Structure formats: structure tokens, C-alpha cells
Amino acid sequence: MGVFKATFVVGFFTLVSRLGGFVRDALMLSIIGVGPIMDAFIVAFKFPNFFRRISAEGAFSSAFVPIYSGLQAKEGKTIAFEFAKQAFAIMGIILLIFVACFEIFTPQLMRVFAPGLLETQERFQMAVDFTRITFPYILFISLASLMGGVLNSLGKFAAWSAAPILLNVIMIASMLLLAPWVGGHGVALAWGVFISGVAQFVLLWISLYRNRHVMIIVKPQLTENIKILFRKMVPGIIGAGVFQINVFVDMWIGSFLAVGGLTYIHVADRLNQLPLSVIGIAISTAFLPTLSGLFQTGKQQEATQELRRAISYAMLMTVPAATALFLLSLPITKVLFQRGAFTMADSIATAHTIEAFVIGLPAYVLAKVLSTGFFARQDTTTPVIVGIICVVVNFCLNLLFMKPLAHVGIALATTISSWVNVTLLILMLKRSKISLLDKMMRMTLVKILICCIAMAAVLQLIYAKIKTHIVDCFGVVPWILLTILIAIGMVVYFSSAHLVRLISFTELLAILRRRKS
């Protein structure tokens, strides 16, 4: 599967998953509302998600895929899959022990990572109970990610990209169907997370089986390749997961906010994560096997050009998305979430948080893509240095901004630290003689900014005319008007991009025709 098609497949399924996540969150906020139950569940949901995004989407996959791809290219699929089975067995044992310890010490860990919850004993106890149900999710999703890495290396991207859709479907079903039987909507959501982990594991196992790779438990052995894998993983936990570590720092600080503050951050982050997941993760997932092959065969010039291409794709889509989210934060929040127990005051608070987050959206995506340049060379040590610096910066800024700006300050601190992250990653790549900002790249970025300014001007002009019909009205009219507004913004942006020769509709149509034929 080509990189263009792979990016499209990953991006499509990720988009479907994220849209399902919006439906899930809208139902949660409508039924539960902003309050202690929602805050407690958000904390319980963040624990397994934090480790998922580091292991399943970060350190583990970033270390595993290059090694597996290298073995597959040099020694064949059989040897590579034997390595995968060994990794599966050892990871399974480690994760079982890790989950068991976490279950035993959940109250103590909650006091460390979310100490502010202790101010309300009921909220603290709910967070502990919910976390004990959700946390085993990390066992199943991490093993599923290993199988997803094998499938990606085989050029099969659909199953691993589609798996998160099950999370949203099962959580929605659990909230609607299990709540009367398990003691409330919060408990039902927690069980939905656990069940979805099992379901995703089964889906990936079946997908591997259908591709003639049967993942079985073997006697674990610390082979040389396994040792290399874990050596690469340990620093990668910080390097690949710097943004997620910052999210955890945000949760630690956010636990001291008034009730509802964690919910505003969660909802804003959900909107912010949409382009990050669809664009950043899709591009890094699709380009990692290609970059790994180029670097391992000594083709650094071609690999650098491929990395520039990945950055161009990312910025082409991310900068306009950030611009539109910033300008339309309130109408988007209102249309998506304001119903039931979620009020206009909640929409306004969330919108301000979104504005602070999306200023850093290009940085979040760039960091994901730039990290791929290190992982493809099996260099997971360098991002550790950058990661530690950014965590310290984020923590200090959180302390500085939390009191005057509350939840908005936490989002702003994350944004600033993310731009520091990107700047340092670019400088470190340059030291490795991988120069990304050549004349063509700078020209591309200037063209993207020009197109975004044109789009922003049109959006602002039209929104000023129809604002009251979106913000002050309910029903289908705000949905229609917002959809039309976003569509107009897309038309203006891509038309401008065509005029400045940033993209070519003719070339795009030719590519699509070739795909069909």
C-alpha cells in the first residue's frame, strides 16, 4: 500500500472514530452534565489512555515497527513474526504485573496524580472505583497495538485504524444499557472502557489470523532483538509521550480546580485531538515504515525529503483546522455539546479553553511527525532530552497560569510547551544533518499562511452576520448553518491553495483516477 493511500485509510478510520467520540461525549455531557461524576470518570479514563497513547501509539509502536520492518526486509517474514511473538509474550507478562500492582495501589496513586480530588471525598472515591474498572484496558490495547504494528508493516492499515471505533460504540451502548444494572452511568461508562479493550484485542487477533499470522503465546526469551526493543522503549516513553506527560501534568494541576474544570479541559481537548489524531497519527503511522526502510539502507537524503513531505502534508491540513477551530470555538462547542445538563455557561468556558489549545495544534502534529524522524533511525534517546525540558516548562507554566486563568491557563501552558518541543526537535534534527526548513519548505509554509488568512477573513465576515442564528438558536438550524460555514471555509482555503499552486486539483484528480483503475 502506497503512503498516500495508507495515510488516507488511517485518516479515514481515525476520523470516523473521532466523530463517534463526539457522539459519545455529547451523550455523556447531556446525561451526566458537568459535575463530580463527570470529573471522576474523566480522571479514570485518562489513566489507561495515558499509557495507551505512550505504549500503543508512542514508545512501543515507535520502537517495535522499525525493528520488525528491518527484520522483515533483511531476514524474512518468518523471523520477524517470531520476534513479534516473543515481544507479545514478554509484554503480556509485564503488563499483567503492572495492571495488578496498579489495581492494588489505585487509592495511593490517585493521591499522587490527582491530589486535588481529595477536597471532595465522594469525587475521590468515585475516581478510584472507576479507575479500577478501566485500567485493565491498557493490557488488551497494548497487546492489540503490537498486532497492529505487525499488520502495518505488512501494509494492512485498516484493522488497527478502525479498532478505536469499537471503544465509542461499546461505551455508548454501556451507558445506555448497563447503567440500571451496575449502579449508574459513571460505572457503566467504566465497564464500557474495559469491554472495548477486549473487543479491540479480539479484532486485531482475527485480522492477523486472516493474514496468515497466528499470534500465540510462546515461551518468553530475552533475545538480542527483544533487548534492543526494550532499550529503545524506555527512553521513548518520555520522548514519544511528551505531550501525554504534559496532559498528566495538566490533570495533576487541574485536580485543584473547581468542580467542572477538568470537564472543560477534557471537552476542549477532545476537539483539539481530532485533527491531531486524523492528521498527525495518520501521517506518522503511514510514513514510519517507509522512513525506517530509507534510514536503515543509508538513504538519508531520500529520507529527509520524505520527512519534509510528511511535514508539508501535516501543515497543509493542520494550520487551517487550527484557524477554523479558533474562530468558531463557541458555535462548534454549542452545536456539538450544549443540550441537557450542559449549559451555555459551560459552552463559553469550554470555547475559551479550545482557543488556548488550538494555538498549539500545529505544534502537536509537528511533534508527532518530527518524532517519527528520530524513531525511524531507532533514535529514541534524543527525544528524551527534549521531553524532560518540555515537561518542566509545562509544569512551571501551569503553576504560573492556573490561578489567574484557571482551566484556560492549563491549556495555554500545554500550548507553549508544545511549541518549545517542536523548536528543540527541529534543532536536534539539524544537528544530525537533517535540515527540514529549506527554501521550498519555507515557501510552502508562507503559502499556507496566506490561504489561512483568506479563509479566516471570509469566515469572520459571514459568522458576524449569522452568529445569533447559531449561538442563540437550537434544533437543526444551527447545525445546517455551521456546516455551511465550515464548507465555505474549506472551499476558500483549497481554492486559495490552488491559486497559489500549493495544491493542484488536476494532479489530485489524476491520482484518484489511477486509484480507481
Coordinates of C-alpha atoms in Angstrom, one line a residue:
M1 CA 0.0 0.0 0.0
G2 CA 1.4 3.4 -1.0
V3 CA 2.0 6.2 1.5
F4 CA -0.8 8.4 0.1
K5 CA -3.3 5.5 0.3
A6 CA -2.1 4.4 3.7
T7 CA -2.5 8.0 5.1
F8 CA -6.0 8.1 3.6
V9 CA -7.0 4.8 5.1
V10 CA -5.6 5.6 8.6
G11 CA -7.0 9.1 8.5
F12 CA -10.5 7.9 7.3
F13 CA -11.0 5.4 10.1
T14 CA -9.5 7.8 12.7
L15 CA -11.9 10.5 11.6
V16 CA -14.9 8.0 11.9
S17 CA -13.6 7.1 15.4
R18 CA -13.3 10.7 16.5
L19 CA -16.7 11.6 15.2
G20 CA -18.0 8.6 17.2
G21 CA -16.2 10.1 20.2
F22 CA -18.1 13.3 19.8
V23 CA -21.4 11.5 19.8
R24 CA -20.2 9.6 22.9
D25 CA -19.1 12.8 24.7
A26 CA -22.3 14.7 23.7
L27 CA -24.4 11.9 25.3
M28 CA -22.2 11.8 28.4
L29 CA -22.4 15.6 28.9
S30 CA -26.2 15.6 28.2
I31 CA -27.0 12.8 30.6
I32 CA -24.4 13.3 33.3
G33 CA -23.5 17.0 32.9
V34 CA -20.6 19.0 34.4
G35 CA -20.1 17.8 38.0
P36 CA -18.3 15.3 40.3
I37 CA -19.3 12.1 38.4
M38 CA -18.0 13.5 35.1
D39 CA -14.8 14.8 36.7
A40 CA -14.2 11.4 38.4
F41 CA -14.8 9.4 35.1
I42 CA -12.5 11.8 33.2
V43 CA -9.7 11.1 35.6
A44 CA -10.4 7.3 35.5
F45 CA -10.4 7.4 31.7
K46 CA -7.2 9.4 31.5
F47 CA -5.1 6.8 33.4
P48 CA -5.4 3.9 30.8
N49 CA -5.5 6.4 27.9
F50 CA -2.2 8.0 29.1
F51 CA -0.4 4.6 29.0
R52 CA -2.2 3.7 25.7
R53 CA -1.0 6.8 23.9
I54 CA 2.5 6.2 25.2
S55 CA 2.7 2.4 24.6
A56 CA 0.1 1.7 21.9
E57 CA 0.7 4.9 19.8
G58 CA 4.0 6.0 21.1
A59 CA 7.1 4.4 22.6
F60 CA 6.2 0.8 22.0
S61 CA 5.0 1.1 18.4
S62 CA 7.8 3.6 17.5
A63 CA 10.4 1.1 18.8
F64 CA 8.7 -2.1 17.6
V65 CA 7.8 -1.1 14.0
P66 CA 11.4 -0.2 12.8
I67 CA 12.9 -3.3 14.3
Y68 CA 10.1 -5.5 12.9
S69 CA 10.3 -3.8 9.4
G70 CA 14.1 -4.2 9.4
L71 CA 13.9 -8.0 10.3
Q72 CA 11.2 -8.4 7.7
A73 CA 13.3 -6.8 5.0
K74 CA 16.6 -8.5 5.9
E75 CA 15.6 -11.9 7.3
G76 CA 12.1 -12.5 6.0
K77 CA 8.6 -12.6 7.5
T78 CA 9.0 -15.8 9.5
I79 CA 11.9 -14.5 11.6
A80 CA 10.2 -11.1 12.0
F81 CA 7.0 -12.7 13.3
E82 CA 9.0 -14.9 15.7
F83 CA 10.3 -11.7 17.1
A84 CA 6.7 -10.4 17.4
K85 CA 5.5 -13.4 19.3
Q86 CA 8.4 -13.1 21.7
A87 CA 7.5 -9.4 22.2
F88 CA 3.9 -10.4 22.7
A89 CA 4.7 -12.9 25.4
I90 CA 7.1 -10.7 27.4
M91 CA 4.9 -7.6 27.1
G92 CA 1.9 -9.7 28.3
I93 CA 3.7 -10.7 31.4
I94 CA 5.0 -7.2 32.2
L95 CA 1.5 -5.7 31.6
L96 CA -0.2 -8.3 33.8
I97 CA 2.1 -7.4 36.7
F98 CA 1.8 -3.7 36.1
V99 CA -2.0 -3.8 36.0
A100 CA -2.2 -6.0 39.2
C101 CA 0.1 -3.5 41.0
F102 CA -1.9 -0.5 39.8
E103 CA -5.2 -2.1 40.9
I104 CA -3.8 -2.7 44.4
F105 CA -2.4 0.8 44.9
T106 CA -5.0 2.8 43.0
P107 CA -6.0 5.0 46.0
Q108 CA -2.4 5.8 46.8
L109 CA -1.7 6.6 43.1
M110 CA -4.8 8.8 42.9
R111 CA -3.5 10.8 45.8
V112 CA -0.2 11.3 43.9
F113 CA -1.6 12.1 40.4
A114 CA -4.9 13.8 41.2
P115 CA -4.4 15.1 44.8
G116 CA -7.0 17.9 44.3
L117 CA -9.8 15.4 44.2
L118 CA -9.3 14.8 48.0
E119 CA -11.0 18.1 48.6
T120 CA -14.3 16.2 47.8
Q121 CA -14.2 12.7 49.2
E122 CA -17.1 11.5 47.1
R123 CA -15.4 12.6 43.9
F124 CA -12.1 11.0 45.0
Q125 CA -13.8 7.6 45.8
M126 CA -15.7 7.5 42.5
A127 CA -12.4 8.2 40.7
V128 CA -10.7 5.3 42.5
D129 CA -13.6 2.9 41.8
F130 CA -13.9 3.9 38.1
T131 CA -10.2 3.6 37.6
R132 CA -10.0 0.1 39.0
I133 CA -12.6 -0.9 36.3
T134 CA -11.0 1.0 33.4
F135 CA -7.3 0.3 34.0
P136 CA -7.1 -3.3 32.7
Y137 CA -7.9 -1.8 29.3
I138 CA -4.2 -1.0 28.9
L139 CA -3.3 -4.7 28.9
F140 CA -5.6 -5.6 26.0
I141 CA -5.0 -2.4 23.9
S142 CA -1.2 -2.6 24.3
L143 CA -1.1 -6.2 23.0
A144 CA -3.5 -5.2 20.3
S145 CA -1.1 -2.4 19.3
L146 CA 1.7 -4.9 18.8
M147 CA -0.5 -6.9 16.4
G148 CA -1.4 -3.6 14.8
G149 CA 2.3 -2.9 14.3
V150 CA 2.7 -6.2 12.5
L151 CA -0.3 -5.5 10.3
N152 CA 1.0 -2.0 9.4
S153 CA 4.4 -3.5 8.5
L154 CA 2.5 -5.9 6.2
G155 CA 0.8 -2.9 4.5
K156 CA -2.5 -3.6 6.2
F157 CA -3.6 -0.4 8.0
A158 CA -7.4 -0.7 8.1
A159 CA -7.9 -3.0 11.2
W160 CA -5.7 -1.1 13.6
S161 CA -7.1 2.2 12.4
A162 CA -10.7 1.0 12.7
A163 CA -10.3 -0.6 16.2
P164 CA -10.9 2.6 18.2
I165 CA -14.4 2.8 16.7
L166 CA -15.3 -0.1 18.9
L167 CA -14.4 2.0 22.0
N168 CA -17.0 4.6 21.2
V169 CA -19.7 2.1 20.2
I170 CA -19.3 0.0 23.3
M171 CA -19.1 3.0 25.7
I172 CA -22.3 4.4 24.2
A173 CA -24.1 1.1 24.5
S174 CA -22.8 0.5 28.0
M175 CA -24.0 4.0 29.2
L176 CA -27.5 3.4 27.7
L177 CA -28.0 -0.2 28.5
L178 CA -25.8 -1.1 31.6
A179 CA -26.5 1.9 33.8
P180 CA -29.6 0.5 35.6
W181 CA -27.7 -2.8 36.3
V182 CA -24.3 -1.7 37.5
G183 CA -25.1 1.3 39.7
G184 CA -25.2 4.4 37.5
H185 CA -23.9 5.9 34.3
G186 CA -20.4 6.5 35.6
V187 CA -19.9 2.9 36.5
A188 CA -21.4 1.8 33.1
L189 CA -19.0 4.0 31.2
A190 CA -16.1 2.5 33.1
W191 CA -17.2 -1.0 32.2
G192 CA -17.6 0.1 28.6
V193 CA -13.9 1.0 28.5
F194 CA -12.9 -2.4 29.8
I195 CA -15.1 -4.3 27.4
S196 CA -13.9 -2.3 24.4
G197 CA -10.3 -3.2 25.2
V198 CA -11.2 -6.9 25.0
A199 CA -13.1 -6.3 21.8
Q200 CA -10.2 -4.5 20.1
F201 CA -7.8 -7.2 21.1
V202 CA -10.1 -9.8 19.5
L203 CA -10.5 -7.8 16.3
L204 CA -6.7 -7.4 15.8
W205 CA -6.1 -11.1 16.6
I206 CA -8.6 -12.1 13.9
S207 CA -7.2 -9.7 11.4
L208 CA -3.7 -11.1 11.9
Y209 CA -5.1 -14.7 11.6
R210 CA -6.8 -13.7 8.3
N211 CA -3.4 -12.5 7.0
R212 CA -1.9 -15.9 7.9
H213 CA -0.1 -14.8 11.0
V214 CA -1.4 -16.6 14.1
M215 CA -0.4 -14.8 17.3
I216 CA 0.1 -17.4 20.0
I217 CA 1.8 -17.3 23.4
V218 CA 5.3 -18.7 23.3
K219 CA 7.9 -19.3 26.0
P220 CA 9.4 -15.9 26.5
Q221 CA 13.1 -15.5 25.7
L222 CA 15.3 -12.4 26.1
T223 CA 16.7 -12.5 22.6
E224 CA 19.0 -9.7 21.3
N225 CA 16.2 -8.1 19.3
I226 CA 14.0 -8.1 22.4
K227 CA 16.7 -6.4 24.4
I228 CA 17.1 -3.8 21.7
L229 CA 13.3 -3.3 21.7
F230 CA 13.2 -2.6 25.4
R231 CA 16.3 -0.4 25.3
K232 CA 14.5 1.7 22.7
M233 CA 11.2 1.7 24.5
V234 CA 12.4 3.1 27.9
P235 CA 13.6 6.5 26.6
G236 CA 10.8 6.5 24.0
I237 CA 8.2 6.5 26.8
I238 CA 9.3 10.1 27.5
G239 CA 10.3 11.1 24.0
A240 CA 7.1 9.9 22.2
G241 CA 4.8 10.7 25.1
V242 CA 5.9 14.2 26.0
F243 CA 2.5 15.6 25.0
Q244 CA 0.8 12.9 27.0
I245 CA 3.0 13.5 30.0
N246 CA 2.0 17.1 29.7
V247 CA -1.6 16.0 29.8
F248 CA -0.9 14.2 33.0
V249 CA 0.7 17.2 34.5
D250 CA -2.4 19.2 33.4
M251 CA -4.6 16.6 35.2
W252 CA -2.5 16.9 38.4
I253 CA -2.8 20.7 38.4
G254 CA -6.4 20.6 37.1
S255 CA -7.5 18.4 40.0
F256 CA -7.2 21.5 42.2
L257 CA -9.6 23.5 40.0
A258 CA -13.2 24.0 41.0
V259 CA -15.7 21.2 40.1
G260 CA -16.1 21.2 36.4
G261 CA -12.7 22.5 35.4
L262 CA -11.5 19.0 34.5
T263 CA -14.5 18.6 32.3
Y264 CA -13.9 21.8 30.4
I265 CA -10.3 20.7 29.7
H266 CA -11.5 17.3 28.6
V267 CA -14.1 18.5 26.1
A268 CA -11.7 21.1 24.7
D269 CA -9.0 18.5 24.4
R270 CA -11.4 16.2 22.5
L271 CA -11.9 18.9 19.8
N272 CA -8.2 19.6 19.7
Q273 CA -7.4 15.9 19.4
L274 CA -9.5 15.4 16.2
P275 CA -7.0 17.0 13.8
L276 CA -4.1 15.7 15.8
S277 CA -5.3 12.1 15.5
V278 CA -6.6 12.3 12.0
I279 CA -3.6 14.1 10.6
G280 CA -0.7 13.6 13.0
I281 CA -1.2 10.0 13.9
A282 CA -2.3 9.1 10.3
I283 CA 0.8 10.6 8.7
S284 CA 3.3 9.3 11.3
T285 CA 1.8 5.8 11.1
A286 CA 1.9 5.8 7.3
F287 CA 5.4 7.3 7.0
L288 CA 7.2 5.4 9.8
P289 CA 7.7 2.1 7.9
T290 CA 8.9 4.0 4.8
L291 CA 11.3 6.2 6.7
S292 CA 12.6 3.2 8.7
G293 CA 13.5 1.4 5.5
L294 CA 15.2 4.5 4.0
F295 CA 17.3 5.3 7.1
Q296 CA 18.3 1.6 7.6
T297 CA 19.5 1.4 4.0
G298 CA 21.6 4.5 4.3
K299 CA 19.4 6.7 2.1
Q300 CA 19.4 9.8 4.3
Q301 CA 18.8 12.3 1.6
E302 CA 15.7 10.5 0.4
A303 CA 14.6 10.0 4.0
T304 CA 15.0 13.8 4.7
Q305 CA 12.9 14.6 1.6
E306 CA 10.2 12.1 2.7
L307 CA 10.1 13.8 6.2
R308 CA 9.7 17.2 4.5
R309 CA 6.8 15.8 2.5
A310 CA 5.2 14.5 5.7
I311 CA 5.6 17.9 7.3
S312 CA 4.1 19.6 4.3
Y313 CA 1.1 17.3 4.3
A314 CA 0.6 17.9 8.1
M315 CA 0.8 21.7 7.9
L316 CA -1.4 21.8 4.8
M317 CA -4.3 20.3 6.8
T318 CA -3.5 21.4 10.4
V319 CA -3.0 25.1 10.1
P320 CA -6.4 25.7 8.5
A321 CA -8.0 23.4 11.0
A322 CA -6.5 25.3 13.9
T323 CA -7.6 28.6 12.3
A324 CA -11.2 27.5 11.9
L325 CA -11.3 26.0 15.4
F326 CA -10.1 29.2 17.0
L327 CA -12.6 31.4 15.1
L328 CA -15.5 29.1 15.6
S329 CA -14.8 27.6 19.0
L330 CA -18.1 28.8 20.6
P331 CA -20.5 27.8 17.8
I332 CA -18.8 24.4 17.4
T333 CA -19.0 23.7 21.2
K334 CA -22.6 24.9 21.4
V335 CA -23.8 22.8 18.4
L336 CA -21.9 19.7 19.5
F337 CA -22.4 19.6 23.2
Q338 CA -24.9 22.2 24.5
R339 CA -28.0 20.2 25.5
G340 CA -29.4 18.6 28.6
A341 CA -27.2 19.3 31.6
F342 CA -24.5 21.1 29.6
T343 CA -25.4 24.8 29.6
M344 CA -24.4 28.0 27.7
A345 CA -22.0 28.9 30.6
D346 CA -20.3 25.5 30.1
S347 CA -20.1 26.2 26.3
I348 CA -18.4 29.6 26.8
A349 CA -15.9 28.2 29.4
T350 CA -15.1 25.3 27.0
A351 CA -14.7 27.6 24.0
H352 CA -12.1 29.7 25.7
T353 CA -10.2 26.6 26.6
I354 CA -10.3 25.4 23.0
E355 CA -8.9 28.7 21.8
A356 CA -5.9 28.3 24.1
F357 CA -5.4 24.7 23.0
V358 CA -5.6 25.2 19.2
I359 CA -2.9 27.8 19.1
G360 CA -0.6 24.9 19.7
L361 CA -2.4 22.4 17.3
P362 CA 0.3 22.7 14.6
A363 CA 2.9 22.1 17.2
Y364 CA 1.2 18.9 18.5
V365 CA 1.0 17.5 15.0
L366 CA 4.5 18.6 14.0
A367 CA 5.9 16.9 17.2
K368 CA 4.2 13.7 16.2
V369 CA 5.7 13.8 12.7
L370 CA 9.2 15.0 13.7
S371 CA 9.4 12.3 16.4
T372 CA 9.0 9.8 13.5
G373 CA 12.2 11.1 12.1
F374 CA 14.0 10.0 15.2
F375 CA 12.2 6.7 15.7
A376 CA 12.8 5.7 12.1
R377 CA 16.6 5.9 12.8
Q378 CA 16.0 3.9 16.0
D379 CA 17.0 7.0 18.0
T380 CA 14.7 7.2 21.0
T381 CA 17.3 8.8 23.3
T382 CA 17.3 12.3 21.7
P383 CA 13.5 12.9 22.3
V384 CA 14.0 12.1 26.0
I385 CA 16.1 15.2 26.5
V386 CA 13.5 17.3 24.7
G387 CA 10.8 15.6 26.6
I388 CA 12.2 16.3 30.0
I389 CA 12.7 20.0 29.2
C390 CA 9.2 20.4 27.9
V391 CA 7.6 18.7 30.9
V392 CA 9.5 21.1 33.2
V393 CA 8.4 24.1 31.1
N394 CA 4.8 22.9 31.1
F395 CA 4.7 22.3 34.9
C396 CA 6.2 25.8 35.6
L397 CA 3.7 27.5 33.2
N398 CA 0.8 25.6 34.8
L399 CA 1.7 26.9 38.2
L400 CA 2.1 30.4 36.8
F401 CA -1.2 30.5 34.8
M402 CA -3.6 28.3 36.9
K403 CA -4.6 31.0 39.4
P404 CA -5.3 33.9 37.1
L405 CA -6.6 31.9 34.1
A406 CA -7.9 28.6 35.7
H407 CA -8.6 25.9 33.1
V408 CA -7.7 28.3 30.2
G409 CA -4.2 28.7 31.8
I410 CA -3.6 25.0 31.8
A411 CA -4.4 24.7 28.1
L412 CA -2.2 27.7 27.4
A413 CA 0.7 26.2 29.3
T414 CA 0.4 23.0 27.2
T415 CA 0.4 25.0 24.0
I416 CA 3.6 26.9 24.9
S417 CA 5.5 23.8 26.0
S418 CA 4.4 22.1 22.7
W419 CA 6.0 24.9 20.6
V420 CA 9.2 24.6 22.7
N421 CA 9.1 20.9 22.0
V422 CA 8.9 21.4 18.2
T423 CA 11.6 24.0 18.2
L424 CA 14.0 21.8 20.0
L425 CA 13.2 18.7 17.8
I426 CA 13.9 20.7 14.7
L427 CA 17.2 21.9 16.1
M428 CA 18.2 18.4 17.2
L429 CA 17.4 17.1 13.7
K430 CA 19.5 19.9 12.2
R431 CA 22.4 18.8 14.4
S432 CA 22.1 15.3 12.8
K433 CA 22.4 17.0 9.4
I434 CA 18.7 16.6 8.6
S435 CA 17.7 20.1 7.6
L436 CA 14.0 20.4 7.1
L437 CA 13.4 24.2 6.6
D438 CA 14.8 24.5 3.1
K439 CA 13.7 27.2 0.6
M440 CA 10.8 25.1 -0.8
M441 CA 9.5 24.3 2.7
R442 CA 9.6 27.9 3.8
M443 CA 7.7 28.9 0.7
T444 CA 5.1 26.2 1.3
L445 CA 4.6 27.5 4.9
V446 CA 4.2 31.1 3.6
K447 CA 1.6 29.9 1.1
I448 CA -0.3 28.0 3.8
L449 CA -0.5 31.1 5.9
I450 CA -1.7 33.3 3.0
C451 CA -4.5 30.8 2.3
C452 CA -5.5 30.6 6.0
I453 CA -5.7 34.4 6.2
A454 CA -8.0 34.4 3.2
M455 CA -10.2 31.7 4.8
A456 CA -10.2 33.5 8.2
A457 CA -11.4 36.8 6.6
V458 CA -14.3 35.1 4.8
L459 CA -15.3 33.1 7.9
Q460 CA -15.2 36.1 10.2
L461 CA -17.3 38.2 7.8
I462 CA -20.0 35.5 7.4
Y463 CA -20.0 34.4 11.0
A464 CA -20.7 38.0 12.2
K465 CA -23.8 38.0 10.0
I466 CA -25.3 34.7 11.2
K467 CA -23.8 34.4 14.8
T468 CA -27.2 34.8 16.6
H469 CA -28.8 32.2 14.5
I470 CA -26.2 29.6 15.6
V471 CA -25.4 30.6 19.2
D472 CA -28.9 31.7 20.3
C473 CA -31.0 29.0 18.5
F474 CA -31.5 25.3 18.9
G475 CA -32.7 22.5 16.7
V476 CA -31.5 21.8 13.1
V477 CA -30.8 25.4 12.0
P478 CA -27.5 25.9 13.9
W479 CA -26.2 22.5 12.6
I480 CA -27.0 23.5 9.0
L481 CA -25.5 27.0 9.3
L482 CA -22.4 25.7 11.0
T483 CA -21.9 23.0 8.3
I484 CA -22.4 25.6 5.5
L485 CA -19.9 27.9 7.2
I486 CA -17.3 25.2 7.6
A487 CA -17.9 24.1 4.0
I488 CA -17.4 27.7 2.8
G489 CA -14.2 27.9 4.7
M490 CA -12.9 24.7 3.1
V491 CA -13.8 25.9 -0.4
V492 CA -12.0 29.3 0.2
Y493 CA -8.9 27.6 1.7
F494 CA -8.5 24.9 -1.0
S495 CA -9.3 27.4 -3.8
S496 CA -6.7 29.7 -2.5
A497 CA -4.2 26.8 -2.2
H498 CA -4.9 26.0 -5.9
L499 CA -4.4 29.6 -6.9
V500 CA -1.0 29.9 -5.2
R501 CA -0.1 26.5 -6.6
L502 CA 0.1 24.9 -3.2
I503 CA -2.1 22.0 -4.4
S504 CA -3.2 21.1 -7.9
F505 CA -6.8 19.9 -8.5
T506 CA -5.7 18.4 -11.8
E507 CA -3.0 16.3 -10.2
L508 CA -5.3 15.2 -7.4
L509 CA -8.0 14.1 -9.9
A510 CA -5.3 12.2 -11.8
I511 CA -4.3 10.4 -8.6
L512 CA -7.9 9.5 -7.8
R513 CA -8.4 8.1 -11.4
R514 CA -5.3 6.0 -11.1
R515 CA -6.6 4.6 -7.8
K516 CA -9.9 3.7 -9.3
S517 CA -8.3 2.0 -12.3

